[in-house]
Coordinates of C-alpha atoms in Angstrom, one line a residue:
X1 CA -24.2 -5.8 -0.4
X2 CA -21.0 -4.9 0.6
X3 CA -20.0 -7.2 -2.8
X4 CA -22.7 -5.4 -4.4
X5 CA -21.5 -2.3 -4.1
X6 CA -17.7 -3.0 -5.6
X7 CA -19.3 -4.4 -7.8
X8 CA -20.9 -1.3 -9.1
X9 CA -18.7 0.7 -8.6
X10 CA -15.9 -1.0 -11.0
X11 CA -18.8 -1.2 -13.3
X12 CA -19.5 3.0 -12.7
X13 CA -15.9 3.1 -13.1
X14 CA -15.1 2.1 -16.2
X15 CA -18.0 3.4 -18.0
X16 CA -17.1 6.9 -17.0
X17 CA -13.6 5.9 -18.6
X18 CA -15.5 5.4 -22.2
X19 CA -17.9 8.1 -21.5
X20 CA -14.2 11.0 -20.8
X21 CA -14.6 13.7 -23.0
X22 CA -10.6 13.8 -23.2
X23 CA -10.0 17.3 -21.7
X24 CA -8.8 18.4 -18.3
X25 CA -6.8 21.0 -16.8
X26 CA -3.4 18.9 -18.1
X27 CA -4.0 20.1 -20.3
X28 CA -3.7 23.8 -20.2
X29 CA 0.0 22.8 -18.7
X30 CA 2.5 22.9 -21.1
X31 CA 6.6 22.7 -22.3
X32 CA 8.4 25.2 -23.5
X33 CA 10.0 23.9 -26.3
X34 CA 13.9 24.5 -25.7
X35 CA 15.3 22.4 -29.1
X36 CA 18.8 22.3 -27.7
X37 CA 18.4 21.2 -24.2
X38 CA 18.4 17.1 -25.4
X39 CA 19.8 14.0 -23.8
X40 CA 21.3 10.6 -24.2
X41 CA 19.2 8.2 -23.8
X42 CA 21.7 6.1 -21.3
X43 CA 21.4 9.4 -19.3
X44 CA 18.2 9.1 -18.6
X45 CA 16.4 7.2 -14.7
X46 CA 13.5 7.0 -13.8
X47 CA 14.1 6.2 -10.4
X48 CA 11.8 8.2 -7.8
X49 CA 11.7 8.8 -4.3
X50 CA 10.5 11.0 -1.4
X51 CA 10.7 10.0 2.6
X52 CA 12.4 7.8 2.7
X53 CA 10.8 5.7 0.3
X54 CA 12.8 4.5 -3.6
X55 CA 11.0 3.0 -6.2
X56 CA 12.3 2.5 -9.6
X57 CA 10.0 5.3 -11.5
X58 CA 8.0 7.3 -11.0
X59 CA 4.4 6.0 -12.0
X60 CA 2.0 3.3 -9.6
X61 CA -0.9 1.7 -9.6
X62 CA -3.6 3.0 -7.1
X63 CA -6.4 2.7 -5.3
X64 CA -9.4 0.8 -7.2
X65 CA -11.3 -2.2 -5.6
X66 CA -11.5 -5.6 -3.8
X67 CA -14.0 -7.0 -1.8
X68 CA -15.9 -9.2 -3.9
X69 CA -15.5 -12.8 -5.8
X70 CA -15.4 -10.3 -9.1
X71 CA -13.1 -7.5 -7.3
X72 CA -10.6 -9.7 -6.2
X73 CA -10.2 -11.4 -9.8
X74 CA -9.2 -8.2 -10.9
X75 CA -6.4 -7.3 -8.4
X76 CA -5.4 -10.5 -9.1
X77 CA -4.9 -9.3 -12.6
X78 CA -4.0 -5.8 -11.4
X79 CA -0.8 -7.3 -8.7
X80 CA 0.0 -9.6 -12.3
X81 CA 0.8 -6.7 -14.2
X82 CA 2.3 -4.9 -11.2
X83 CA 4.2 -7.7 -10.7
X84 CA 6.0 -7.7 -14.4
X85 CA 6.7 -3.9 -14.1
X86 CA 8.0 -3.2 -10.9
X87 CA 5.6 -0.4 -10.1
X88 CA 4.8 0.3 -6.8
X89 CA 0.4 -1.0 -6.8
X90 CA -1.8 -0.1 -3.4
X91 CA -5.8 -2.2 -2.8
X92 CA -8.4 -0.3 -2.5
X93 CA -10.6 0.7 0.4
X94 CA -9.9 -2.7 3.0
X95 CA -13.7 -1.4 5.1
X96 CA -15.6 -4.3 3.5
X97 CA -12.3 -7.0 5.3
X98 CA -12.8 -5.2 8.6
X99 CA -17.0 -6.3 8.2
X100 CA -16.3 -9.3 6.7
X101 CA -13.2 -11.4 6.8
X102 CA -14.1 -13.7 4.6
X103 CA -12.6 -11.5 1.6
X104 CA -9.7 -11.5 3.3
X105 CA -7.6 -12.9 0.1
X106 CA -9.6 -10.3 -2.6
X107 CA -7.1 -8.4 -1.1
X108 CA -4.2 -10.5 -0.6
X109 CA -4.1 -11.1 -3.9
X110 CA -1.7 -7.8 -4.3
X111 CA 1.0 -9.9 -2.1
X112 CA 0.7 -13.0 -3.1
X113 CA 0.7 -12.2 -6.8
X114 CA 2.8 -9.7 -6.1
X115 CA 5.9 -11.0 -3.6
X116 CA 8.2 -8.8 -4.2
X117 CA 6.8 -5.7 -5.3
X118 CA 6.1 -2.3 -3.3
X119 CA 1.6 -2.2 -1.5
X120 CA 0.2 0.1 0.2
X121 CA -2.9 -1.1 1.8
X122 CA -6.2 1.4 2.0
X123 CA -8.1 2.2 4.6
X124 CA -10.6 5.5 5.7
X125 CA -10.6 7.8 7.4
X126 CA -12.3 6.5 10.2
X127 CA -11.0 3.2 11.3
X128 CA -9.7 2.6 14.4
X129 CA -5.6 2.4 14.9
X130 CA -6.2 -1.8 15.2
X131 CA -7.5 -2.7 11.1
X132 CA -5.0 0.5 10.5
X133 CA -2.5 -2.2 11.9
X134 CA -4.3 -5.8 10.3
X135 CA -5.1 -4.2 7.4
X136 CA -1.2 -3.1 6.7
X137 CA -0.2 -7.0 8.0
X138 CA -3.0 -8.7 5.7
X139 CA -0.8 -7.4 2.8
X140 CA 1.9 -7.1 4.3
X141 CA 2.4 -3.4 3.3
X142 CA 4.4 -1.1 2.1
X143 CA 3.0 1.6 2.9
X144 CA -0.8 2.1 4.4
X145 CA -3.0 5.1 1.9
X146 CA -5.8 6.3 4.1
X147 CA -7.7 7.9 1.6
X148 CA -10.6 11.4 2.5
X149 CA -14.0 10.9 0.2
X150 CA -16.5 13.0 2.2
X151 CA -18.2 13.5 -1.2
X152 CA -18.7 10.6 -2.0
X153 CA -19.6 9.7 1.1
X154 CA -22.3 12.6 1.8
X155 CA -23.7 11.2 -2.3
X156 CA -23.6 7.9 -1.5
X157 CA -26.4 5.8 0.4
X158 CA -25.2 4.7 2.6
X159 CA -23.0 6.6 3.8
X160 CA -20.9 8.5 6.6
X161 CA -22.0 12.1 7.9
X162 CA -19.7 12.7 10.4
X163 CA -16.2 14.2 9.5
X164 CA -14.9 16.5 12.5
X165 CA -13.0 13.3 14.1
X166 CA -11.4 12.0 10.6
X167 CA -7.5 14.7 11.5
X168 CA -7.6 12.9 15.1
X169 CA -7.8 10.0 13.0
X170 CA -5.7 10.2 11.0
X171 CA -2.8 11.7 13.1
X172 CA -2.7 8.6 15.4
X173 CA -2.8 6.3 13.2
X174 CA 0.3 8.1 11.6
X175 CA 2.3 6.8 15.3
X176 CA 1.0 3.9 16.2
X177 CA 2.0 1.8 12.5
X178 CA 5.7 1.0 11.8
X179 CA 4.7 2.6 7.6
X180 CA 4.7 5.8 6.1
X181 CA 1.4 6.9 5.9
X182 CA -0.4 8.8 2.7
X183 CA -2.4 9.9 2.2
X184 CA -5.2 10.4 -0.8
X185 CA -8.6 12.1 -1.7
X186 CA -10.5 9.6 -4.3
X187 CA -10.7 12.7 -6.9
X188 CA -11.6 15.6 -5.4
X189 CA -8.2 17.0 -4.9
X190 CA -6.1 18.5 -1.9
X191 CA -6.4 21.8 -1.4
X192 CA -2.3 24.1 -0.1
X193 CA -4.9 24.6 3.1
X194 CA -4.9 20.4 2.9
X195 CA -1.4 19.9 2.9
X196 CA 0.2 21.3 5.3
X197 CA -2.1 20.0 8.2
X198 CA -1.8 16.7 7.2
X199 CA 1.9 17.5 7.6
X200 CA 1.3 19.0 10.9
X201 CA -0.7 15.9 11.5
X202 CA 2.3 13.7 10.5
X203 CA 2.1 11.8 7.6
X204 CA 5.2 11.1 4.9
X205 CA 3.0 11.9 1.8
X206 CA 0.1 13.1 0.6
X207 CA -1.7 12.1 -2.6
X208 CA -4.0 15.2 -3.9
X209 CA -5.9 13.1 -6.1
X210 CA -7.6 15.9 -8.4
X211 CA -10.4 15.8 -10.5
X212 CA -10.3 14.8 -13.9
X213 CA -10.9 11.7 -13.3
X214 CA -13.1 8.4 -11.8
X215 CA -15.5 10.5 -9.7
X216 CA -16.9 8.5 -6.8
X217 CA -19.8 11.6 -6.3
X218 CA -20.9 10.6 -10.3
X219 CA -20.4 6.9 -9.1
X220 CA -22.7 7.2 -6.0
X221 CA -25.6 9.2 -7.6
X222 CA -25.2 7.0 -10.2
X223 CA -27.1 4.3 -7.3
X224 CA -29.3 6.1 -6.4
X225 CA -33.2 6.2 -7.2
X226 CA -33.0 9.9 -7.7
X227 CA -29.8 10.4 -8.8
X228 CA -30.7 13.5 -7.2
X229 CA -27.5 15.0 -6.5
X230 CA -25.8 15.6 -9.8
X231 CA -24.9 18.9 -9.1
X232 CA -22.3 17.7 -7.5
X233 CA -20.6 16.2 -10.1
X234 CA -16.3 17.0 -11.2
X235 CA -16.9 19.1 -7.7
X236 CA -13.5 19.9 -6.9
X237 CA -9.8 21.2 -8.2
X238 CA -8.2 19.4 -10.9
X239 CA -5.4 17.7 -10.0
X240 CA -3.2 19.9 -12.0
X241 CA -4.2 23.2 -10.0
X242 CA -3.8 20.8 -6.8
X243 CA 0.2 20.4 -7.7
X244 CA 0.3 24.0 -7.9
X245 CA -1.7 25.1 -4.9
X246 CA 0.8 22.4 -3.0
X247 CA 3.5 24.3 -4.2
X248 CA 6.5 24.8 -1.1
X249 CA 3.7 23.4 1.6
X250 CA 6.5 21.2 3.2
X251 CA 5.3 17.4 1.9
X252 CA 6.2 15.1 -0.5
X253 CA 2.9 15.3 -2.8
X254 CA 2.0 12.8 -5.7
X255 CA 0.0 13.4 -8.2
X256 CA -3.3 11.5 -9.0
X257 CA -6.8 11.8 -11.2
X258 CA -7.2 12.7 -14.9
X259 CA -3.8 11.3 -15.3
X260 CA -4.7 10.2 -19.7
X261 CA -1.4 9.4 -20.6
X262 CA 3.5 9.6 -20.0
X263 CA 3.0 13.5 -20.9
X264 CA 0.3 13.6 -18.1
X265 CA 3.0 11.4 -16.0
X266 CA 5.9 14.6 -17.3
X267 CA 3.4 17.5 -16.9
X268 CA 3.0 16.5 -12.6
X269 CA 6.1 15.2 -11.9
X270 CA 7.4 19.1 -13.4
X271 CA 4.6 20.1 -11.5
X272 CA 6.1 18.8 -8.2
X273 CA 4.8 15.4 -8.3
X274 CA 7.9 13.0 -6.6
X275 CA 5.1 10.0 -8.1
X276 CA 2.4 9.7 -10.1
X277 CA -0.8 7.1 -9.8
X278 CA -3.4 6.2 -12.2
X279 CA -6.4 3.9 -11.7
X280 CA -9.4 4.2 -14.1
X281 CA -7.6 3.5 -17.4
X282 CA -5.5 0.8 -16.1
X283 CA -9.0 -0.3 -15.2
X284 CA -10.4 -0.3 -18.5
X285 CA -7.3 -1.7 -20.5
X286 CA -7.4 -5.1 -18.1
X287 CA -10.7 -5.0 -18.4
X288 CA -10.9 -4.6 -22.1
X289 CA -8.2 -6.8 -23.4
X290 CA -6.7 -8.2 -20.4
X291 CA -3.3 -8.8 -18.5
X292 CA -1.1 -8.9 -21.2
X293 CA -2.7 -5.9 -22.4
X294 CA -2.3 -3.8 -18.7
X295 CA 1.2 -5.2 -18.8
X296 CA 2.0 -3.9 -22.3
X297 CA 0.0 -0.3 -21.3
X298 CA 2.9 0.2 -18.4
X299 CA 5.6 -0.1 -20.0
X300 CA 4.7 1.3 -23.2
X301 CA 3.9 4.6 -20.3
X302 CA 7.7 3.7 -18.4
X303 CA 9.4 3.7 -22.8
X304 CA 8.2 6.6 -23.1
X305 CA 7.9 8.8 -19.9
X306 CA 12.0 8.2 -20.3
X307 CA 12.1 9.1 -23.9
X308 CA 10.2 12.7 -22.7
X309 CA 12.9 13.1 -20.3
X310 CA 15.1 12.3 -23.0
X311 CA 13.8 15.5 -24.9
X312 CA 13.8 17.8 -22.0
X313 CA 16.7 17.6 -20.7
X314 CA 15.5 15.3 -17.7
X315 CA 17.6 12.8 -16.4
X316 CA 15.8 12.3 -13.1
X317 CA 11.9 12.7 -12.5
X318 CA 13.0 15.4 -10.3
X319 CA 14.7 17.9 -13.1
X320 CA 12.0 17.7 -14.8
X321 CA 11.0 20.3 -11.7
X322 CA 13.2 22.9 -13.4
X323 CA 12.1 22.5 -17.0
X324 CA 10.2 26.2 -18.2
X325 CA 6.1 25.3 -18.2
X326 CA 3.1 27.0 -19.2
X327 CA 0.2 27.5 -17.8
X328 CA -3.2 28.6 -19.4
X329 CA -6.4 29.0 -19.4
X330 CA -8.9 28.3 -16.9
X331 CA -5.8 26.8 -15.0
X332 CA -4.0 30.0 -14.9
X333 CA -7.0 31.9 -13.3
X334 CA -6.9 29.7 -11.0
X335 CA -3.2 31.3 -10.1
X336 CA -4.3 34.1 -9.5
X337 CA -6.7 33.6 -7.9
X338 CA -4.7 31.8 -4.7
X339 CA -2.1 34.0 -5.5
X340 CA 0.8 31.3 -7.5
X341 CA 3.0 33.4 -10.0
X342 CA 2.8 31.3 -12.9
X343 CA 5.9 33.5 -15.0
X344 CA 8.6 31.8 -12.7
X345 CA 7.4 28.7 -13.9
X346 CA 7.9 30.0 -17.1
X347 CA 10.7 31.2 -16.9
X348 CA 12.8 28.5 -14.4
X349 CA 15.6 27.4 -16.9
X350 CA 16.2 31.4 -17.3
X351 CA 16.7 31.7 -13.5
X352 CA 19.2 28.5 -13.2
X353 CA 21.6 30.0 -15.7
X354 CA 21.6 33.1 -14.2
X355 CA 22.3 31.6 -11.1
X356 CA 25.4 29.7 -12.6
X357 CA 26.2 32.6 -15.0
X358 CA 27.1 34.9 -11.5
X359 CA 29.0 30.7 -9.5
X360 CA 30.7 31.0 -12.9
X361 CA 30.1 27.9 -14.5
X362 CA 28.5 26.5 -17.6
X363 CA 25.5 23.6 -17.5
X364 CA 22.4 22.2 -18.9
X365 CA 20.2 23.6 -17.0
X366 CA 18.2 20.4 -16.6
X367 CA 21.2 18.6 -15.1
X368 CA 22.0 21.6 -12.5
X369 CA 18.3 20.4 -11.7
X370 CA 18.8 16.6 -11.9
X371 CA 22.1 17.4 -9.1
X372 CA 20.3 20.1 -6.5
X373 CA 16.6 18.5 -6.9
X374 CA 18.1 15.0 -5.5
X375 CA 17.6 15.8 -1.8
X376 CA 14.0 17.6 -2.9
X377 CA 12.5 13.7 -4.4
X378 CA 12.8 13.1 -0.9
X379 CA 12.1 15.8 0.5
X380 CA 9.1 17.0 -1.2
X381 CA 10.3 20.7 -1.2
X382 CA 13.7 21.0 -2.3
X383 CA 12.6 20.4 -5.6
X384 CA 10.7 23.2 -5.5
X385 CA 13.8 25.8 -3.3
X386 CA 15.7 24.3 -6.8
X387 CA 13.4 25.6 -9.7
X388 CA 12.4 28.8 -7.7
X389 CA 8.9 28.3 -5.4
X390 CA 5.6 29.6 -7.4
X391 CA 4.5 31.6 -4.1

């Protein structure tokens, strides 16, 4: 039953990818073009960090699958691509392993085929502390993701219907495991209030997991005979909206959900993400073209992200938080309703240049931001403080 559900998830997720219109709220975020802001490519680094974690690039393969023979093969290939490109990778939910230990290898291949890589285990918020430790041990994981999926569970025919214990259980797990805990939404987004609460619960970072990518309400509704939860399709906030909402919330944030190409990665980093994850698009590439195609896609994304940083004058991913960005359309309306000052985002380099002038110095604003945002990559708040909070 569980194995069949996991295979259904993969099939339905790929069908969604092939049917996407291509538009989401990342398209309502644009960079102000400064023609003389560019720097030299050798000055650019892709390295990033948060909560004591250091990655060579701000891109990761986010949680997908595991629990059946077919998904084990997918995880093996994902792990191979992660190993060949050096990007971190997360497992899919390991609940199937807790119920049936015989499927352990469908998850552990993430480590056996990527022995030196950064691997994240993944559990739900109802997992016991013992199971959280089992998940970390099985993958020799460097971090632990706890996924939040109340909408998916609500639509899932066999899903959970009790969510009140989740905050307390997250707090227990975060205190008990020896690796950083990252709490992630699965595609409906984390509000500012949720991020603030997660900080109080002791987690290391929040993966905002916004609307715009794989829609698990749609997937689970596709498994229902009557398809009677269609009104919950597209529930929640987009990743771009969540990034704007979470500024200065005091917790490092990662961005996933609806990330389609390197420009979306740069947009998310400019809005305060320490790193950016994708899953559905990478899965489609793997299933359509194999490991070689996915390795090529990941390398292209990394190369083009470095090119975008060069053009924008951002020596580091954190320095992108010093670039001027414009917020338009429905995303601008969201910001107005949530009390977010988008005008400050549009003139960050002006603010930085004015500060440098007052100090009697002259410099490229993005280079200045790179210096002051270095700590922000670790704390998740420093970059926002450097460039000016929108709140």
